[in-house]
């Protein structure tokens, strides 16, 4: 399979603190990769560099054949190929679920309102929110708001989805409904990079798991290997605390 995401020698510092210390990562088309590790290990910064919310200090990121770190790259166009969902839902409180999903379709893709609305309704149905198109964020549970955020990203028809700890702000009973949507996406062949604390999801759904600590990739491999027989002492220590 061809590589959908290729990260090479990625470095990023904030002040004197080097958060990413030369990360290499390749994600094949249709592959689902989980990124796990302690807080502050650089996981979220890696995702933010992949979609250029942060500018790397060194290294390159190629997504679907486009070097997104190249000077003069059209970032707006690049980001239409990558959907990103965050820990916080980032919904506009004054817009309905449908209004949140269709905003970028109208403003970025310049779709006609009727076409945008039809696609928006389709995406809300896809994440299990048929009939809630007219609801405002305050009328939705946290899990429903996060599913609106996923629908909004999917509406742009991205080739890659990036998930940054999307369940960590949810009440425990709401986590499952969001993970179920992500599981369906994975089964449908979406290329995904998932920063997560949900080890069961990483073990069951992902093709590969990458353990990061201190800005480096300590270890990676198939879930059965990494969870069942980790090679590195640091990985064993981390998993002993979270499993």
mmCIF file of C-alpha atoms in Angstrom:
data_model
loop_
_atom_site.group_PDB
_atom_site.id
_atom_site.type_symbol
_atom_site.label_atom_id
_atom_site.label_comp_id
_atom_site.label_asym_id
_atom_site.label_seq_id
_atom_site.Cartn_x
_atom_site.Cartn_y
_atom_site.Cartn_z
ATOM 1 C CA UNK A 1 0.000 0.000 0.000
ATOM 2 C CA UNK A 2 1.143 3.513 -0.734
ATOM 3 C CA UNK A 3 2.118 5.866 2.069
ATOM 4 C CA UNK A 4 -0.567 8.447 2.879
ATOM 5 C CA UNK A 5 1.469 10.223 5.576
ATOM 6 C CA UNK A 6 5.253 10.366 5.670
ATOM 7 C CA UNK A 7 6.993 12.217 8.508
ATOM 8 C CA UNK A 8 10.768 12.458 8.462
ATOM 9 C CA UNK A 9 13.139 13.956 11.039
ATOM 10 C CA UNK A 10 10.417 16.117 12.579
ATOM 11 C CA UNK A 11 11.625 18.526 15.269
ATOM 12 C CA UNK A 12 9.694 21.135 17.207
ATOM 13 C CA UNK A 13 10.741 23.279 20.172
ATOM 14 C CA UNK A 14 8.858 25.709 22.361
ATOM 15 C CA UNK A 15 11.483 28.010 23.818
ATOM 16 C CA UNK A 16 14.307 25.840 25.172
ATOM 17 C CA UNK A 17 12.126 22.742 25.365
ATOM 18 C CA UNK A 18 12.415 20.402 22.379
ATOM 19 C CA UNK A 19 9.033 18.675 22.251
ATOM 20 C CA UNK A 20 9.717 16.569 19.136
ATOM 21 C CA UNK A 21 13.218 15.218 18.736
ATOM 22 C CA UNK A 22 13.417 13.882 15.195
ATOM 23 C CA UNK A 23 10.208 11.899 14.683
ATOM 24 C CA UNK A 24 9.886 9.481 11.762
ATOM 25 C CA UNK A 25 6.458 8.078 10.936
ATOM 26 C CA UNK A 26 4.910 6.475 7.883
ATOM 27 C CA UNK A 27 1.192 5.727 7.668
ATOM 28 C CA UNK A 28 -0.094 3.644 4.782
ATOM 29 C CA UNK A 29 -3.354 4.330 2.999
ATOM 30 C CA UNK A 30 -6.272 2.845 5.003
ATOM 31 C CA UNK A 31 -3.998 2.205 8.016
ATOM 32 C CA UNK A 32 -5.079 3.145 11.546
ATOM 33 C CA UNK A 33 -2.225 4.129 13.871
ATOM 34 C CA UNK A 34 -2.639 4.819 17.584
ATOM 35 C CA UNK A 35 -0.167 7.120 19.325
ATOM 36 C CA UNK A 36 0.053 6.512 23.065
ATOM 37 C CA UNK A 37 2.278 7.833 25.826
ATOM 38 C CA UNK A 38 2.318 9.998 28.935
ATOM 39 C CA UNK A 39 1.166 13.601 28.970
ATOM 40 C CA UNK A 40 3.823 15.933 27.606
ATOM 41 C CA UNK A 41 5.435 13.303 25.399
ATOM 42 C CA UNK A 42 4.768 15.259 22.186
ATOM 43 C CA UNK A 43 1.787 13.322 20.849
ATOM 44 C CA UNK A 44 -0.524 16.287 20.265
ATOM 45 C CA UNK A 45 2.310 18.420 18.897
ATOM 46 C CA UNK A 46 3.012 15.680 16.353
ATOM 47 C CA UNK A 47 -0.579 15.846 15.096
ATOM 48 C CA UNK A 48 -0.537 19.645 15.029
ATOM 49 C CA UNK A 49 2.650 19.586 12.938
ATOM 50 C CA UNK A 50 1.160 17.050 10.522
ATOM 51 C CA UNK A 51 -1.696 19.391 9.671
ATOM 52 C CA UNK A 52 0.476 22.494 10.104
ATOM 53 C CA UNK A 53 -1.332 24.068 13.030
ATOM 54 C CA UNK A 54 2.248 24.205 14.282
ATOM 55 C CA UNK A 55 5.225 24.836 12.003
ATOM 56 C CA UNK A 56 8.023 22.296 12.513
ATOM 57 C CA UNK A 57 11.547 23.579 13.159
ATOM 58 C CA UNK A 58 13.079 20.827 11.029
ATOM 59 C CA UNK A 59 12.061 17.785 9.030
ATOM 60 C CA UNK A 60 9.285 17.215 6.533
ATOM 61 C CA UNK A 61 5.667 16.084 6.445
ATOM 62 C CA UNK A 62 4.225 14.695 3.214
ATOM 63 C CA UNK A 63 0.478 13.977 3.064
ATOM 64 C CA UNK A 64 -1.027 12.345 -0.014
ATOM 65 C CA UNK A 65 2.052 13.284 -2.024
ATOM 66 C CA UNK A 66 2.101 16.957 -0.955
ATOM 67 C CA UNK A 67 4.946 18.310 1.183
ATOM 68 C CA UNK A 68 2.937 20.331 3.680
ATOM 69 C CA UNK A 69 6.133 21.809 5.155
ATOM 70 C CA UNK A 70 7.323 23.238 1.826
ATOM 71 C CA UNK A 71 7.565 27.047 1.538
ATOM 72 C CA UNK A 72 4.525 28.556 -0.107
ATOM 73 C CA UNK A 73 2.335 25.491 0.241
ATOM 74 C CA UNK A 74 -1.398 26.270 0.115
ATOM 75 C CA UNK A 75 -2.312 25.332 3.682
ATOM 76 C CA UNK A 76 -6.036 25.900 3.191
ATOM 77 C CA UNK A 77 -6.040 23.394 0.360
ATOM 78 C CA UNK A 78 -3.844 20.963 2.304
ATOM 79 C CA UNK A 79 -6.192 21.020 5.262
ATOM 80 C CA UNK A 80 -9.163 20.038 3.123
ATOM 81 C CA UNK A 81 -7.459 16.640 2.731
ATOM 82 C CA UNK A 82 -7.015 16.249 6.514
ATOM 83 C CA UNK A 83 -9.811 16.216 9.037
ATOM 84 C CA UNK A 84 -8.806 16.951 12.627
ATOM 85 C CA UNK A 85 -10.894 16.433 15.737
ATOM 86 C CA UNK A 86 -9.769 17.866 19.066
ATOM 87 C CA UNK A 87 -10.331 17.156 22.746
ATOM 88 C CA UNK A 88 -12.489 20.294 22.952
ATOM 89 C CA UNK A 89 -15.367 20.235 20.501
ATOM 90 C CA UNK A 90 -14.798 23.780 19.167
ATOM 91 C CA UNK A 91 -18.399 24.122 17.998
ATOM 92 C CA UNK A 92 -19.985 27.517 17.415
ATOM 93 C CA UNK A 93 -22.621 27.814 20.185
ATOM 94 C CA UNK A 94 -24.888 30.066 18.088
ATOM 95 C CA UNK A 95 -25.075 27.604 15.201
ATOM 96 C CA UNK A 96 -27.075 24.395 15.004
ATOM 97 C CA UNK A 97 -25.458 21.010 14.503
ATOM 98 C CA UNK A 98 -26.142 21.312 10.775
ATOM 99 C CA UNK A 99 -24.866 24.901 10.730
ATOM 100 C CA UNK A 100 -21.594 23.824 12.359
ATOM 101 C CA UNK A 101 -21.116 20.965 9.908
ATOM 102 C CA UNK A 102 -21.879 23.031 6.797
ATOM 103 C CA UNK A 103 -19.979 26.223 7.630
ATOM 104 C CA UNK A 104 -16.717 25.196 5.959
ATOM 105 C CA UNK A 105 -18.588 23.580 3.086
ATOM 106 C CA UNK A 106 -20.101 26.960 2.254
ATOM 107 C CA UNK A 107 -17.143 29.205 3.030
ATOM 108 C CA UNK A 108 -14.143 27.066 2.043
ATOM 109 C CA UNK A 109 -15.518 24.733 -0.625
ATOM 110 C CA UNK A 110 -18.080 27.317 -1.814
ATOM 111 C CA UNK A 111 -20.830 24.727 -2.113
ATOM 112 C CA UNK A 112 -24.368 25.897 -2.773
ATOM 113 C CA UNK A 113 -26.428 26.003 0.439
ATOM 114 C CA UNK A 114 -28.712 23.139 -0.648
ATOM 115 C CA UNK A 115 -25.727 20.954 -1.594
ATOM 116 C CA UNK A 116 -23.941 21.791 1.664
ATOM 117 C CA UNK A 117 -27.060 21.012 3.699
ATOM 118 C CA UNK A 118 -27.574 17.672 1.970
ATOM 119 C CA UNK A 119 -23.972 16.638 2.643
ATOM 120 C CA UNK A 120 -24.222 17.910 6.216
ATOM 121 C CA UNK A 121 -27.336 15.836 6.908
ATOM 122 C CA UNK A 122 -25.647 12.781 5.407
ATOM 123 C CA UNK A 123 -22.643 13.215 7.695
ATOM 124 C CA UNK A 124 -24.775 13.751 10.803
ATOM 125 C CA UNK A 125 -26.658 10.558 9.947
ATOM 126 C CA UNK A 126 -23.325 8.788 9.533
ATOM 127 C CA UNK A 127 -22.333 9.642 13.122
ATOM 128 C CA UNK A 128 -25.727 8.655 14.518
ATOM 129 C CA UNK A 129 -27.297 12.103 14.822
ATOM 130 C CA UNK A 130 -30.139 11.928 12.302
ATOM 131 C CA UNK A 131 -32.949 14.136 13.561
ATOM 132 C CA UNK A 132 -30.677 16.380 15.626
ATOM 133 C CA UNK A 133 -29.722 18.729 12.782
ATOM 134 C CA UNK A 134 -31.520 21.673 14.361
ATOM 135 C CA UNK A 135 -30.114 21.198 17.864
ATOM 136 C CA UNK A 136 -27.673 23.748 19.272
ATOM 137 C CA UNK A 137 -24.502 22.568 21.075
ATOM 138 C CA UNK A 138 -25.978 23.460 24.490
ATOM 139 C CA UNK A 139 -28.843 21.046 23.766
ATOM 140 C CA UNK A 140 -26.470 18.151 23.040
ATOM 141 C CA UNK A 141 -24.470 15.898 25.352
ATOM 142 C CA UNK A 142 -20.690 15.995 25.216
ATOM 143 C CA UNK A 143 -20.629 12.785 23.197
ATOM 144 C CA UNK A 144 -23.137 14.209 20.723
ATOM 145 C CA UNK A 145 -21.130 17.441 20.416
ATOM 146 C CA UNK A 146 -17.988 15.445 19.690
ATOM 147 C CA UNK A 147 -19.851 13.471 17.043
ATOM 148 C CA UNK A 148 -20.936 16.770 15.436
ATOM 149 C CA UNK A 149 -17.246 17.736 15.390
ATOM 150 C CA UNK A 150 -16.408 14.435 13.663
ATOM 151 C CA UNK A 151 -19.226 14.982 11.141
ATOM 152 C CA UNK A 152 -17.870 18.474 10.450
ATOM 153 C CA UNK A 153 -14.432 17.045 9.663
ATOM 154 C CA UNK A 154 -15.875 14.220 7.545
ATOM 155 C CA UNK A 155 -18.016 16.647 5.535
ATOM 156 C CA UNK A 156 -14.867 17.972 3.849
ATOM 157 C CA UNK A 157 -14.318 14.433 2.497
ATOM 158 C CA UNK A 158 -10.756 14.195 3.841
ATOM 159 C CA UNK A 159 -8.333 11.428 2.924
ATOM 160 C CA UNK A 160 -6.863 11.399 6.454
ATOM 161 C CA UNK A 161 -8.435 11.844 9.885
ATOM 162 C CA UNK A 162 -6.406 13.006 12.888
ATOM 163 C CA UNK A 163 -7.906 12.500 16.349
ATOM 164 C CA UNK A 164 -6.340 14.249 19.350
ATOM 165 C CA UNK A 165 -7.544 12.637 22.580
ATOM 166 C CA UNK A 166 -11.122 13.162 21.476
ATOM 167 C CA UNK A 167 -12.677 11.231 24.378
ATOM 168 C CA UNK A 168 -10.652 12.643 27.275
ATOM 169 C CA UNK A 169 -13.095 15.492 28.022
ATOM 170 C CA UNK A 170 -16.141 13.209 28.000
ATOM 171 C CA UNK A 171 -17.978 11.576 30.868
ATOM 172 C CA UNK A 172 -17.075 7.869 30.915
ATOM 173 C CA UNK A 173 -20.543 6.728 29.794
ATOM 174 C CA UNK A 174 -20.306 8.913 26.669
ATOM 175 C CA UNK A 175 -16.908 7.650 25.503
ATOM 176 C CA UNK A 176 -18.268 4.514 23.850
ATOM 177 C CA UNK A 177 -20.540 6.333 21.395
ATOM 178 C CA UNK A 178 -17.622 8.374 20.040
ATOM 179 C CA UNK A 179 -15.301 5.372 19.832
ATOM 180 C CA UNK A 180 -18.038 3.503 17.937
ATOM 181 C CA UNK A 181 -18.048 6.201 15.241
ATOM 182 C CA UNK A 182 -14.252 5.988 15.020
ATOM 183 C CA UNK A 183 -14.434 2.199 14.816
ATOM 184 C CA UNK A 184 -16.875 2.467 11.899
ATOM 185 C CA UNK A 185 -14.539 4.893 10.124
ATOM 186 C CA UNK A 186 -11.624 2.502 10.552
ATOM 187 C CA UNK A 187 -13.663 -0.402 9.200
ATOM 188 C CA UNK A 188 -14.652 1.772 6.240
ATOM 189 C CA UNK A 189 -10.997 2.225 5.271
ATOM 190 C CA UNK A 190 -10.294 5.758 6.519
ATOM 191 C CA UNK A 191 -6.596 6.498 7.112
ATOM 192 C CA UNK A 192 -6.392 7.558 10.756
ATOM 193 C CA UNK A 193 -3.828 8.716 13.312
ATOM 194 C CA UNK A 194 -5.342 8.554 16.784
ATOM 195 C CA UNK A 195 -3.728 10.060 19.878
ATOM 196 C CA UNK A 196 -5.564 8.274 22.664
ATOM 197 C CA UNK A 197 -5.626 7.050 26.259
ATOM 198 C CA UNK A 198 -8.193 4.409 25.307
ATOM 199 C CA UNK A 199 -5.979 1.321 25.293
ATOM 200 C CA UNK A 200 -8.848 -1.021 24.489
ATOM 201 C CA UNK A 201 -9.584 0.924 21.309
ATOM 202 C CA UNK A 202 -5.885 0.954 20.367
ATOM 203 C CA UNK A 203 -5.659 -2.792 20.919
ATOM 204 C CA UNK A 204 -8.867 -3.737 19.096
ATOM 205 C CA UNK A 205 -9.158 -1.262 16.219
ATOM 206 C CA UNK A 206 -5.685 -0.020 15.299
ATOM 207 C CA UNK A 207 -3.271 -1.699 12.916
ATOM 208 C CA UNK A 208 -0.222 -0.319 14.695
ATOM 209 C CA UNK A 209 0.542 1.347 18.010
ATOM 210 C CA UNK A 210 3.320 3.900 18.528
ATOM 211 C CA UNK A 211 4.541 4.658 22.059
ATOM 212 C CA UNK A 212 6.066 8.116 22.511
ATOM 213 C CA UNK A 213 7.898 9.539 25.487
ATOM 214 C CA UNK A 214 10.121 12.595 25.838
ATOM 215 C CA UNK A 215 9.651 13.643 22.220
ATOM 216 C CA UNK A 216 10.856 10.403 20.678
ATOM 217 C CA UNK A 217 9.240 7.208 19.416
ATOM 218 C CA UNK A 218 10.313 4.647 22.015
ATOM 219 C CA UNK A 219 8.672 1.647 20.397
ATOM 220 C CA UNK A 220 6.043 0.743 17.804
ATOM 221 C CA UNK A 221 4.438 -2.381 16.454
ATOM 222 C CA UNK A 222 1.208 -4.336 16.035
ATOM 223 C CA UNK A 223 -1.084 -4.022 19.074
ATOM 224 C CA UNK A 224 -0.690 -7.670 20.061
ATOM 225 C CA UNK A 225 3.091 -7.253 20.172
ATOM 226 C CA UNK A 226 3.290 -3.869 21.835
ATOM 227 C CA UNK A 227 0.698 -4.628 24.508
ATOM 228 C CA UNK A 228 1.529 -8.321 24.879
ATOM 229 C CA UNK A 229 5.322 -8.290 24.811
ATOM 230 C CA UNK A 230 6.788 -4.754 24.839
ATOM 231 C CA UNK A 231 10.537 -4.691 24.256
ATOM 232 C CA UNK A 232 11.495 -1.439 25.958
ATOM 233 C CA UNK A 233 11.571 -0.947 29.731
ATOM 234 C CA UNK A 234 9.924 2.474 29.380
ATOM 235 C CA UNK A 235 7.025 0.967 27.434
ATOM 236 C CA UNK A 236 6.589 -1.794 30.022
ATOM 237 C CA UNK A 237 6.552 0.782 32.824
ATOM 238 C CA UNK A 238 3.932 2.940 31.093
ATOM 239 C CA UNK A 239 1.660 0.023 30.200
ATOM 240 C CA UNK A 240 1.880 -1.416 33.712
ATOM 241 C CA UNK A 241 0.290 1.818 34.971
ATOM 242 C CA UNK A 242 -2.463 2.211 32.366
ATOM 243 C CA UNK A 243 -3.601 -1.347 31.643
#
